[in-house]
Structure formats: structure tokens, C-alpha cells
């Protein structure tokens, strides 16, 4: 009998996160203090993060034990299912075997609670009372509000103005979980007021919202900041995805030839890929690893590898990463989670050292893939993972021509039930593709790259 859904028992859930830093062939460049240009130390990060997370940011240990309190919350939805996409394969007429790890079963409907839960736990244990954060479409805000509710913390979220106005449902979900939401830019912070003074109608960006949340956390001793992607400890927490997927594939006797994932800040991608990289370095498999980003925000394929700020106002430490420049404002595509100017330093380093490849896809091709996936597999994907699906489908079609029986694994990192207006817009024919090469975009990119911080 063919097995569509490959499920692990609760007792088989991994009990430790995998730290890719331990096994990297070359170490990544250090994070720098923007004032001194010197590597940051724990004291520099202490106003924003609890010591347990700062340690996880820099640790060289190969594995980190998942606390029992975190495992208890993970058990609400983990282990998540791995599916073989039989119906999609049939529609494509491909000999490829396509597997997807589905993270949409979480309370927020995405992979984000894998890290929001431990982040809230470590902050609560350190005596913190409130967490601040930013959110785009609302996925991260929802995940953090849920996690704060689990551990008795207040949660205050700055949501990118455009999404606050156009996508009210995740805001309602954040409020239901007990969080507070402000549109960003807001008048509550110096960073927000500075943007509004110059652009009163600003539709906001993730970089601006980060500046606001960081500012409030830095000013209050009982308040910390939580980031939903990019940082090493976030990617560490997400490795539960890849560890489970390894066990599930082993159960059906498969090893992947190709792994594809979408990259915004790199966390669902890193979370799936890192345990497979470990297996590749150990010589147990040799999959190709491919990141997929939107053509409207192509930090890996078109950005520069340089030290840059994580936020727009230029207040965070400097990270060496693939970036379009911290004040680059990407086109308002529907995949809000992929509209970040930078990229995880770990993923950037792996790309730079040739451990993985990257491609960019226009959103119309991605929506077409999302609709085909919904009609075949019955799950309506979030706009972000449709980028990975488009790349998986592209490869499966190639296999249909060559007859190759490739095993393809992708992360279906969230469902799109609260992104239905985006699908409505696609079905009505009003989703357009951004011309990355046009002169306005190129001029904006050159201008923002010219404002990269200069290191002496
Ligand atoms: C946040 C989000 C992303 C982008 O973030 P990564 O850190 O790159 O994973 C992608 N997909 C979904 C569903 C998200 O919520």
C-alpha cells in the first residue's frame, strides 16, 4: 500500500537541535559592533536577548538539548507530517518522487513557532516581562504572541503598515493570543517618527519595524526583543524540521537528490537543510541544495556579500550577509515573508562557500505552482513556499523529459488560509511580475548599496 503521509510518533520527536556551526568547513565572519567595528560580545547583546539565547548564537557545540518545557509545547503539533506528493507527481507525469515537510499544522500555520516557543521560554526563565518584535504579513507576530501566551509574557508587535491595512486577519489572531499590534512606522518610537517626518504615507518595511521594536526593548530593562529569522539561534531552533524529515525519509528508505526551500531570512530553509548538510559532509548522501527567492527581493542572487545592518535605521550589529542594502524597499509582492533586504549570515556563508545554490522566481510562476499544488495535494500553500514549489515543479518537469527518478524534498513552511486575497488577486489576473532589471529598481539598488556601512 502506498504511503501518502509519513508520520512519526510523539516519542520519536528529536530532543536536540543541530548546530551547523560545529561542522562548517570554514567558520563564518564575526558579527561586528557598528560603533567600534570590533566583534560583538555577550554584553553588547544583553539589552535585547537573554543569556541563554546569546550563548546559542555563538556556541560551537554540535547539539543543544531542547528543554522539556519547550518539548511539551512542541507536542501540540510536532512531529509534523512528511508527505509524498503522489497527486502532484501524477499531474506532472513525472518519474520524480516529491516529498514535502508540512509546517502548516502549527498553531500559527507556519514553521515560526519552532523558534518563538523556545525564545519565549528562555526570556520568561530570565525574568523578562514583555517581548517586542516586528512582523510583515503577521506570521511571526502570530507565532510570538502564541508563545508568549504559553509562558505568561506580554507581546508587543510592530506590523508593517501595508500589511496592517491589507491583511487584518493575522492581526486579529495576534490579539486573540493576547498580543498588542501597532502599525509601523508608528509615532511611538524615534525611528518611526523619523520615517513619518520624511514620508508621512510610508507603507513601512520589515527593516523599519525592526528598528521600532529594538528601540523599545533597548529602553526597558524588563523588555527584550525577539527576531523570527536570520540569527543563528533561530536557525538552530528550526533544525527540528530537518531532523524529523531525515527520520521520516529513512522510514520509507529514501535519500534526497535535491532539496529546495524558499528564503526570506533563511530560517525555514536552514532548518530543513542543515541536518542534511551534516549527512552530506559525513558522506552519507549527496543532495543538491537550492534556495529560491523572489525576483522582487533577490538578496542571494543579486545582492552583495557585505557587512550590513539588520534594520533600516542602522541600529543593529553588523552582519556579513547577502544584502540589497538595509534601506532598500522591495516591491510589495504577496509573499511578505520574503521581502527582507538581507539574509541569514549562516545561509549567506554557505552560499558564498559553494555549499548550496540559489535561484529567483517571479510571483506569477509561484502562484501558478501554488494553485496546481492546491488542486492536486489539497493544501493551499502560503505565498512564500510557492517559490519552493515552483522550483520543485520545474525540476520534476525536467525529470519528466529526461526520465530521471530524482527524489525531491521541499519545505511547505506554511498554509495560505489567511492569504486568500492574494490568491483571489492571482485568479482575477491582477498579479504582475516585477522587472528586476528596470532602471528605477537598478537605481534604487545602487543607491542603497552606496549606503552600506563603511568599515575602516
Ligand atoms: C516568515 C516566513 C517565511 C520567511 O522566513 P524564513 O526565515 O526565510 O523562513 C517563509 N514562509 C513563511 C510561511 C513564513 O511565515
Short mmCIF file of C-alpha atoms and ligand atoms in Angstrom, two decimals:
data_model
loop_
_atom_site.label_atom_id
_atom_site.label_comp_id
_atom_site.label_asym_id
_atom_site.label_seq_id
_atom_site.Cartn_x
_atom_site.Cartn_y
_atom_site.Cartn_z
CA UNK A 1 0.00 0.00 0.00
CA UNK A 2 1.41 3.41 -0.90
CA UNK A 3 2.02 5.75 1.98
CA UNK A 4 0.99 9.34 1.39
CA UNK A 5 1.62 10.71 4.88
CA UNK A 6 4.73 9.63 6.76
CA UNK A 7 4.11 10.31 10.43
CA UNK A 8 6.42 9.92 13.43
CA UNK A 9 5.16 9.06 16.90
CA UNK A 10 5.41 11.77 19.57
CA UNK A 11 8.04 9.65 21.30
CA UNK A 12 10.23 9.81 18.18
CA UNK A 13 10.41 13.61 18.16
CA UNK A 14 14.05 14.83 18.18
CA UNK A 15 15.10 16.08 21.63
CA UNK A 16 18.02 18.26 20.50
CA UNK A 17 18.68 20.94 17.92
CA UNK A 18 21.57 20.60 15.47
CA UNK A 19 24.16 23.40 15.37
CA UNK A 20 25.64 23.65 11.88
CA UNK A 21 28.40 25.98 13.15
CA UNK A 22 30.13 22.94 14.67
CA UNK A 23 30.59 21.22 11.31
CA UNK A 24 31.21 24.16 8.93
CA UNK A 25 34.36 23.57 6.87
CA UNK A 26 35.29 27.26 7.40
CA UNK A 27 33.91 29.50 10.17
CA UNK A 28 31.68 32.45 9.16
CA UNK A 29 32.91 36.05 9.66
CA UNK A 30 32.14 37.54 13.11
CA UNK A 31 29.25 39.90 13.88
CA UNK A 32 30.64 43.43 14.43
CA UNK A 33 29.76 46.32 16.69
CA UNK A 34 28.66 49.23 14.45
CA UNK A 35 30.50 51.82 16.57
CA UNK A 36 33.85 50.11 17.09
CA UNK A 37 34.00 47.72 14.14
CA UNK A 38 35.09 45.02 16.65
CA UNK A 39 33.38 41.64 17.11
CA UNK A 40 30.34 41.96 19.41
CA UNK A 41 30.47 40.29 22.82
CA UNK A 42 27.66 38.97 25.02
CA UNK A 43 27.40 42.34 26.83
CA UNK A 44 26.55 44.13 23.58
CA UNK A 45 23.57 41.82 23.02
CA UNK A 46 22.39 41.60 26.64
CA UNK A 47 19.99 44.60 26.41
CA UNK A 48 18.00 42.69 23.76
CA UNK A 49 18.36 38.95 24.40
CA UNK A 50 18.55 36.60 27.41
CA UNK A 51 21.95 35.00 28.01
CA UNK A 52 20.74 31.51 27.05
CA UNK A 53 19.93 32.72 23.51
CA UNK A 54 23.16 34.75 23.28
CA UNK A 55 25.06 31.55 24.12
CA UNK A 56 23.13 29.65 21.46
CA UNK A 57 24.04 32.38 18.97
CA UNK A 58 27.77 31.66 19.34
CA UNK A 59 28.06 28.12 20.69
CA UNK A 60 30.22 25.59 18.93
CA UNK A 61 28.53 22.56 20.47
CA UNK A 62 27.23 20.19 17.80
CA UNK A 63 23.87 19.72 19.56
CA UNK A 64 21.77 21.72 22.03
CA UNK A 65 19.26 19.89 24.24
CA UNK A 66 15.66 21.07 23.81
CA UNK A 67 14.25 21.95 27.28
CA UNK A 68 11.39 19.75 28.49
CA UNK A 69 9.05 22.77 28.75
CA UNK A 70 9.68 23.51 25.07
CA UNK A 71 9.16 19.87 24.04
CA UNK A 72 5.82 19.94 25.89
CA UNK A 73 4.63 22.84 23.71
CA UNK A 74 6.16 21.38 20.53
CA UNK A 75 4.00 18.30 21.16
CA UNK A 76 0.87 20.35 20.39
CA UNK A 77 1.74 19.92 16.68
CA UNK A 78 5.07 18.07 16.38
CA UNK A 79 6.29 15.83 14.87
CA UNK A 80 4.89 17.46 11.72
CA UNK A 81 3.94 15.21 8.79
CA UNK A 82 6.08 14.48 5.75
CA UNK A 83 4.02 13.85 2.62
CA UNK A 84 4.78 12.12 -0.64
CA UNK A 85 3.13 14.26 -3.33
CA UNK A 86 1.63 11.41 -5.35
CA UNK A 87 -1.22 13.52 -6.75
CA UNK A 88 1.12 16.30 -7.86
CA UNK A 89 3.54 13.78 -9.42
CA UNK A 90 0.64 12.26 -11.37
CA UNK A 91 -0.48 15.65 -12.67
CA UNK A 92 3.09 16.40 -13.79
CA UNK A 93 3.57 12.95 -15.32
CA UNK A 94 6.98 12.85 -13.70
CA UNK A 95 9.09 9.89 -12.62
CA UNK A 96 10.49 12.14 -9.84
CA UNK A 97 9.39 11.41 -6.29
CA UNK A 98 8.40 14.62 -4.50
CA UNK A 99 8.24 14.88 -0.70
CA UNK A 100 7.15 17.89 1.33
CA UNK A 101 7.59 18.55 5.02
CA UNK A 102 4.43 20.37 6.13
CA UNK A 103 4.82 23.02 8.87
CA UNK A 104 1.33 24.49 8.37
CA UNK A 105 -0.02 22.25 11.16
CA UNK A 106 1.43 24.56 13.86
CA UNK A 107 -0.71 26.99 15.92
CA UNK A 108 0.41 29.91 13.71
CA UNK A 109 0.12 27.92 10.48
CA UNK A 110 3.85 28.13 9.73
CA UNK A 111 7.30 26.98 10.92
CA UNK A 112 7.74 30.10 13.10
CA UNK A 113 6.55 28.61 16.43
CA UNK A 114 9.56 26.24 16.29
CA UNK A 115 11.62 29.24 17.42
CA UNK A 116 9.06 31.54 19.06
CA UNK A 117 8.37 28.90 21.72
CA UNK A 118 11.99 28.44 22.89
CA UNK A 119 12.59 32.21 22.63
CA UNK A 120 9.62 32.95 24.91
CA UNK A 121 10.68 30.15 27.25
CA UNK A 122 14.27 31.41 27.73
CA UNK A 123 13.07 35.01 28.18
CA UNK A 124 10.46 34.02 30.77
CA UNK A 125 13.08 31.97 32.63
CA UNK A 126 15.38 35.04 32.68
CA UNK A 127 12.63 37.10 34.40
CA UNK A 128 11.65 39.16 31.35
CA UNK A 129 8.08 40.51 31.39
CA UNK A 130 7.49 41.64 27.81
CA UNK A 131 8.77 40.84 24.28
CA UNK A 132 8.72 43.25 21.34
CA UNK A 133 9.00 42.30 17.70
CA UNK A 134 8.24 43.20 14.12
CA UNK A 135 6.01 41.35 11.69
CA UNK A 136 5.27 41.62 7.98
CA UNK A 137 2.23 39.65 6.88
CA UNK A 138 1.80 38.66 10.54
CA UNK A 139 3.21 35.12 10.63
CA UNK A 140 5.98 35.90 13.10
CA UNK A 141 3.80 38.16 15.24
CA UNK A 142 1.21 35.39 15.48
CA UNK A 143 3.83 32.80 16.39
CA UNK A 144 5.37 35.01 19.07
CA UNK A 145 2.01 36.01 20.56
CA UNK A 146 1.11 32.31 20.86
CA UNK A 147 4.46 31.52 22.52
CA UNK A 148 4.15 34.48 24.94
CA UNK A 149 0.70 33.22 25.96
CA UNK A 150 2.27 29.83 26.78
CA UNK A 151 4.83 31.35 29.16
CA UNK A 152 2.92 34.34 30.60
CA UNK A 153 4.72 37.14 28.73
CA UNK A 154 3.30 40.31 27.19
CA UNK A 155 3.83 40.59 23.44
CA UNK A 156 4.02 43.89 21.52
CA UNK A 157 4.22 43.75 17.73
CA UNK A 158 5.09 46.41 15.13
CA UNK A 159 3.40 45.36 11.91
CA UNK A 160 4.45 46.75 8.50
CA UNK A 161 1.80 49.37 7.66
CA UNK A 162 0.87 47.91 4.27
CA UNK A 163 0.07 44.51 5.83
CA UNK A 164 -1.65 46.06 8.85
CA UNK A 165 -4.12 47.69 6.46
CA UNK A 166 -4.46 44.92 3.87
CA UNK A 167 -4.20 41.76 5.99
CA UNK A 168 -6.23 42.24 9.17
CA UNK A 169 -6.77 38.54 9.98
CA UNK A 170 -3.35 37.77 11.45
CA UNK A 171 -3.59 40.96 13.49
CA UNK A 172 -6.85 39.59 14.92
CA UNK A 173 -5.11 36.31 15.63
CA UNK A 174 -2.24 38.08 17.44
CA UNK A 175 -4.80 39.94 19.55
CA UNK A 176 -6.68 36.73 20.26
CA UNK A 177 -3.44 35.19 21.56
CA UNK A 178 -3.16 38.26 23.84
CA UNK A 179 -0.66 40.40 21.91
CA UNK A 180 -0.79 44.13 21.01
CA UNK A 181 -0.25 45.34 17.43
CA UNK A 182 0.99 48.77 16.23
CA UNK A 183 1.20 49.78 12.57
CA UNK A 184 4.79 50.61 11.56
CA UNK A 185 6.09 53.26 11.12
CA UNK A 186 4.43 54.43 14.36
CA UNK A 187 4.66 57.60 16.41
CA UNK A 188 5.66 55.51 19.47
CA UNK A 189 9.37 55.43 18.62
CA UNK A 190 12.06 57.86 17.45
CA UNK A 191 12.78 55.57 14.49
CA UNK A 192 9.11 55.56 13.44
CA UNK A 193 8.73 59.33 13.90
CA UNK A 194 11.84 60.00 11.79
CA UNK A 195 10.44 57.96 8.88
CA UNK A 196 6.99 59.58 9.18
CA UNK A 197 8.53 63.08 9.20
CA UNK A 198 10.11 62.34 5.82
CA UNK A 199 7.42 60.04 4.35
CA UNK A 200 4.06 60.65 6.07
CA UNK A 201 2.43 58.00 3.84
CA UNK A 202 5.16 55.37 4.30
CA UNK A 203 3.80 51.85 3.82
CA UNK A 204 6.60 50.59 6.04
CA UNK A 205 9.08 47.74 5.71
CA UNK A 206 10.38 44.92 7.89
CA UNK A 207 13.61 46.88 8.43
CA UNK A 208 11.69 49.89 9.82
CA UNK A 209 9.52 47.72 12.06
CA UNK A 210 12.66 46.00 13.45
CA UNK A 211 14.12 49.43 14.32
CA UNK A 212 10.98 50.31 16.29
CA UNK A 213 10.79 47.02 18.22
CA UNK A 214 14.54 47.09 19.01
CA UNK A 215 14.32 50.69 20.23
CA UNK A 216 11.58 49.89 22.76
CA UNK A 217 13.34 46.75 24.01
CA UNK A 218 16.67 48.57 24.43
CA UNK A 219 14.99 51.25 26.55
CA UNK A 220 13.25 48.95 29.06
CA UNK A 221 15.05 46.56 31.42
CA UNK A 222 12.03 44.25 31.70
CA UNK A 223 11.59 44.07 27.91
CA UNK A 224 13.52 42.03 25.35
CA UNK A 225 13.36 41.78 21.60
CA UNK A 226 12.68 38.61 19.59
CA UNK A 227 13.64 38.04 15.96
CA UNK A 228 11.85 35.45 13.82
CA UNK A 229 14.60 34.70 11.32
CA UNK A 230 18.19 35.49 10.23
CA UNK A 231 20.06 34.88 13.52
CA UNK A 232 22.00 31.69 14.30
CA UNK A 233 19.83 30.72 17.29
CA UNK A 234 16.66 30.99 15.18
CA UNK A 235 18.07 28.65 12.53
CA UNK A 236 19.27 26.33 15.30
CA UNK A 237 15.71 26.00 16.64
CA UNK A 238 14.34 25.35 13.17
CA UNK A 239 16.55 22.27 12.69
CA UNK A 240 13.77 20.16 14.26
CA UNK A 241 12.27 20.30 10.73
CA UNK A 242 15.27 18.68 9.07
CA UNK A 243 15.91 16.18 11.87
CA UNK A 244 12.34 14.91 11.65
CA UNK A 245 12.45 14.82 7.84
CA UNK A 246 15.62 12.68 7.96
CA UNK A 247 13.87 10.12 10.20
CA UNK A 248 10.75 10.16 8.02
CA UNK A 249 12.64 9.66 4.75
CA UNK A 250 14.65 6.85 6.34
CA UNK A 251 11.37 5.18 7.26
CA UNK A 252 10.45 4.89 3.56
CA UNK A 253 14.03 4.10 2.53
CA UNK A 254 14.66 7.31 0.58
CA UNK A 255 17.63 9.68 0.29
CA UNK A 256 17.02 13.03 -1.41
CA UNK A 257 18.80 14.12 -4.61
CA UNK A 258 17.53 17.69 -4.40
CA UNK A 259 16.38 19.88 -1.51
CA UNK A 260 14.57 23.14 -2.32
CA UNK A 261 13.30 25.78 0.07
CA UNK A 262 12.21 29.41 -0.01
CA UNK A 263 14.41 32.05 1.61
CA UNK A 264 13.27 35.26 3.27
CA UNK A 265 15.71 35.49 6.14
CA UNK A 266 16.70 31.84 5.70
CA UNK A 267 15.18 30.13 8.74
CA UNK A 268 12.83 27.51 7.28
CA UNK A 269 15.44 26.83 4.61
CA UNK A 270 18.29 26.43 7.12
CA UNK A 271 16.05 24.42 9.43
CA UNK A 272 15.36 21.84 6.75
CA UNK A 273 18.80 21.85 5.11
CA UNK A 274 21.33 21.90 7.95
CA UNK A 275 20.79 18.31 9.18
CA UNK A 276 21.01 17.14 5.54
CA UNK A 277 24.25 19.12 5.11
CA UNK A 278 25.65 17.27 8.13
CA UNK A 279 24.73 13.98 6.41
CA UNK A 280 26.35 15.17 3.18
CA UNK A 281 29.56 16.21 4.97
CA UNK A 282 29.59 12.78 6.63
CA UNK A 283 29.39 11.16 3.18
CA UNK A 284 26.01 9.51 3.75
CA UNK A 285 24.18 11.34 0.93
CA UNK A 286 24.93 13.97 -1.70
CA UNK A 287 21.86 16.11 -2.34
CA UNK A 288 21.94 19.36 -4.28
CA UNK A 289 20.64 22.16 -2.06
CA UNK A 290 18.79 25.04 -3.73
CA UNK A 291 17.36 28.24 -2.24
CA UNK A 292 14.51 30.02 -4.01
CA UNK A 293 13.90 33.74 -3.56
CA UNK A 294 11.50 36.19 -5.25
CA UNK A 295 12.81 38.15 -8.25
CA UNK A 296 11.49 41.27 -6.45
CA UNK A 297 13.82 40.75 -3.45
CA UNK A 298 16.79 38.69 -4.66
CA UNK A 299 19.33 39.14 -1.87
CA UNK A 300 21.31 35.95 -2.66
CA UNK A 301 21.31 36.12 -6.47
CA UNK A 302 21.57 39.91 -6.95
CA UNK A 303 22.71 41.28 -3.59
CA UNK A 304 26.24 41.96 -2.39
CA UNK A 305 28.06 39.89 0.27
CA UNK A 306 28.97 42.62 2.74
CA UNK A 307 28.62 43.82 6.31
CA UNK A 308 25.21 45.46 6.75
CA UNK A 309 22.65 46.34 9.37
CA UNK A 310 19.71 44.05 10.06
CA UNK A 311 17.31 47.01 10.27
CA UNK A 312 16.58 50.15 8.27
CA UNK A 313 17.56 52.72 10.88
CA UNK A 314 21.01 51.15 11.25
CA UNK A 315 20.89 50.28 14.95
CA UNK A 316 21.65 46.52 14.97
CA UNK A 317 25.10 44.92 15.00
CA UNK A 318 26.71 44.49 11.57
CA UNK A 319 26.34 41.07 9.99
CA UNK A 320 28.21 39.82 6.94
CA UNK A 321 25.44 38.70 4.65
CA UNK A 322 23.95 38.85 1.19
CA UNK A 323 22.09 42.14 1.15
CA UNK A 324 20.31 44.59 -1.12
CA UNK A 325 21.19 47.36 1.34
CA UNK A 326 19.42 47.98 4.63
CA UNK A 327 17.17 50.74 3.29
CA UNK A 328 16.22 49.01 0.03
CA UNK A 329 12.40 48.82 -0.15
CA UNK A 330 11.32 45.85 -2.28
CA UNK A 331 8.22 45.81 -4.44
CA UNK A 332 5.10 44.91 -2.38
CA UNK A 333 4.80 41.29 -3.59
CA UNK A 334 2.29 38.99 -1.88
CA UNK A 335 4.99 36.83 -0.26
CA UNK A 336 5.58 39.36 2.53
CA UNK A 337 7.83 36.96 4.44
CA UNK A 338 10.35 37.02 1.57
CA UNK A 339 10.66 40.84 1.47
CA UNK A 340 13.71 41.16 3.73
CA UNK A 341 16.73 43.11 2.43
CA UNK A 342 19.30 40.72 3.91
CA UNK A 343 19.86 37.01 4.50
CA UNK A 344 20.93 34.83 7.41
CA UNK A 345 24.74 35.09 7.80
CA UNK A 346 24.91 31.28 8.02
CA UNK A 347 22.99 30.78 4.77
CA UNK A 348 25.00 33.60 3.12
CA UNK A 349 28.24 31.92 4.19
CA UNK A 350 27.14 28.52 2.86
CA UNK A 351 26.16 30.14 -0.44
CA UNK A 352 29.45 32.03 -0.63
CA UNK A 353 31.45 28.84 0.04
CA UNK A 354 29.63 26.89 -2.68
CA UNK A 355 27.73 24.51 -0.39
CA UNK A 356 24.39 25.46 -1.97
CA UNK A 357 22.87 27.24 -4.96
CA UNK A 358 20.17 29.90 -5.33
CA UNK A 359 17.64 30.93 -7.95
CA UNK A 360 14.95 33.65 -8.14
CA UNK A 361 11.35 33.20 -9.29
CA UNK A 362 8.68 35.74 -10.34
CA UNK A 363 5.49 35.62 -8.31
CA UNK A 364 3.12 34.73 -11.18
CA UNK A 365 5.01 31.43 -11.76
CA UNK A 366 4.87 30.82 -8.00
CA UNK A 367 1.12 31.38 -7.75
CA UNK A 368 0.59 29.03 -10.71
CA UNK A 369 2.57 26.41 -8.76
CA UNK A 370 0.54 27.14 -5.60
CA UNK A 371 -2.76 26.67 -7.44
CA UNK A 372 -1.60 23.41 -9.05
CA UNK A 373 -0.46 22.20 -5.64
CA UNK A 374 -3.80 23.12 -4.03
CA UNK A 375 -5.75 21.33 -6.76
CA UNK A 376 -3.64 18.17 -6.54
CA UNK A 377 -2.44 17.84 -2.92
CA UNK A 378 -5.37 19.70 -1.36
CA UNK A 379 -3.26 22.10 0.72
CA UNK A 380 -3.35 25.81 -0.09
CA UNK A 381 0.25 26.97 0.43
CA UNK A 382 1.31 30.34 1.81
CA UNK A 383 2.68 32.62 -0.96
CA UNK A 384 6.25 32.17 0.40
CA UNK A 385 6.61 28.39 -0.06
CA UNK A 386 5.02 28.59 -3.53
CA UNK A 387 8.51 29.77 -4.53
CA UNK A 388 9.97 26.45 -3.39
CA UNK A 389 7.09 24.56 -5.00
CA UNK A 390 7.66 26.35 -8.33
CA UNK A 391 11.30 25.21 -8.25
CA UNK A 392 10.34 21.65 -7.25
CA UNK A 393 7.79 21.51 -10.07
CA UNK A 394 10.35 22.88 -12.53
CA UNK A 395 12.74 20.08 -11.57
CA UNK A 396 10.02 17.42 -11.70
CA UNK A 397 9.06 18.56 -15.23
CA UNK A 398 12.72 18.31 -16.24
CA UNK A 399 12.68 14.74 -14.90
CA UNK A 400 9.57 14.04 -17.00
CA UNK A 401 11.65 14.90 -20.08
CA UNK A 402 14.81 13.05 -19.10
CA UNK A 403 13.19 10.11 -17.34
CA UNK A 404 15.30 10.72 -14.21
CA UNK A 405 13.82 9.35 -10.98
CA UNK A 406 15.04 12.12 -8.73
CA UNK A 407 13.96 12.33 -5.11
CA UNK A 408 12.97 15.94 -4.36
CA UNK A 409 12.35 17.24 -0.84
CA UNK A 410 10.86 20.64 -0.07
CA UNK A 411 9.65 22.53 2.98
CA UNK A 412 6.00 23.51 2.78
CA UNK A 413 6.61 26.02 5.55
CA UNK A 414 3.08 27.37 5.93
CA UNK A 415 -0.52 27.31 4.72
CA UNK A 416 -2.14 30.25 2.96
CA UNK A 417 -5.58 30.27 4.59
CA UNK A 418 -5.10 33.87 5.68
CA UNK A 419 -3.57 34.84 2.32
CA UNK A 420 -6.71 34.14 0.29
CA UNK A 421 -6.96 37.72 -1.07
CA UNK A 422 -3.57 37.11 -2.73
CA UNK A 423 -5.00 34.03 -4.47
CA UNK A 424 -8.14 35.98 -5.41
CA UNK A 425 -5.94 38.60 -6.98
CA UNK A 426 -3.98 35.94 -8.91
CA UNK A 427 -7.15 34.21 -10.11
CA UNK A 428 -8.52 37.58 -11.25
CA UNK A 429 -5.40 38.02 -13.37
CA UNK A 430 -4.09 41.00 -11.45
CA UNK A 431 -0.82 39.59 -10.12
CA UNK A 432 2.03 41.24 -12.01
CA UNK A 433 5.75 40.49 -12.13
CA UNK A 434 8.33 42.95 -11.14
CA UNK A 435 11.06 43.70 -13.68
CA UNK A 436 14.20 43.48 -11.59
CA UNK A 437 16.27 44.86 -14.46
CA UNK A 438 14.28 48.09 -14.90
CA UNK A 439 16.15 51.34 -14.47
CA UNK A 440 14.23 52.57 -11.39
CA UNK A 441 14.98 49.38 -9.45
CA UNK A 442 18.62 49.34 -10.51
CA UNK A 443 19.00 52.99 -9.46
CA UNK A 444 17.35 52.26 -6.08
CA UNK A 445 19.64 49.25 -5.58
CA UNK A 446 22.80 51.18 -6.47
CA UNK A 447 21.74 53.99 -4.11
CA UNK A 448 21.05 51.63 -1.22
CA UNK A 449 24.29 49.69 -1.78
CA UNK A 450 26.16 53.01 -1.73
CA UNK A 451 24.80 53.49 1.80
CA UNK A 452 26.23 50.22 3.12
CA UNK A 453 28.20 50.89 6.32
CA UNK A 454 31.85 51.63 5.63
CA UNK A 455 34.29 49.63 7.73
CA UNK A 456 37.74 51.03 8.23
C1 LIG B 1 8.35 34.06 7.78
C2 LIG B 1 8.05 33.13 6.72
C3 LIG B 1 8.96 32.88 5.67
C4 LIG B 1 10.27 33.60 5.53
O1 LIG B 1 11.17 33.42 6.58
P1 LIG B 1 12.38 32.41 6.56
O2 LIG B 1 13.16 32.81 7.75
O3 LIG B 1 13.15 32.63 5.28
O4 LIG B 1 11.83 31.06 6.65
C5 LIG B 1 8.62 31.96 4.72
N1 LIG B 1 7.45 31.31 4.76
C6 LIG B 1 6.55 31.50 5.74
C7 LIG B 1 5.28 30.72 5.72
C8 LIG B 1 6.82 32.42 6.75
O5 LIG B 1 5.93 32.61 7.74
#
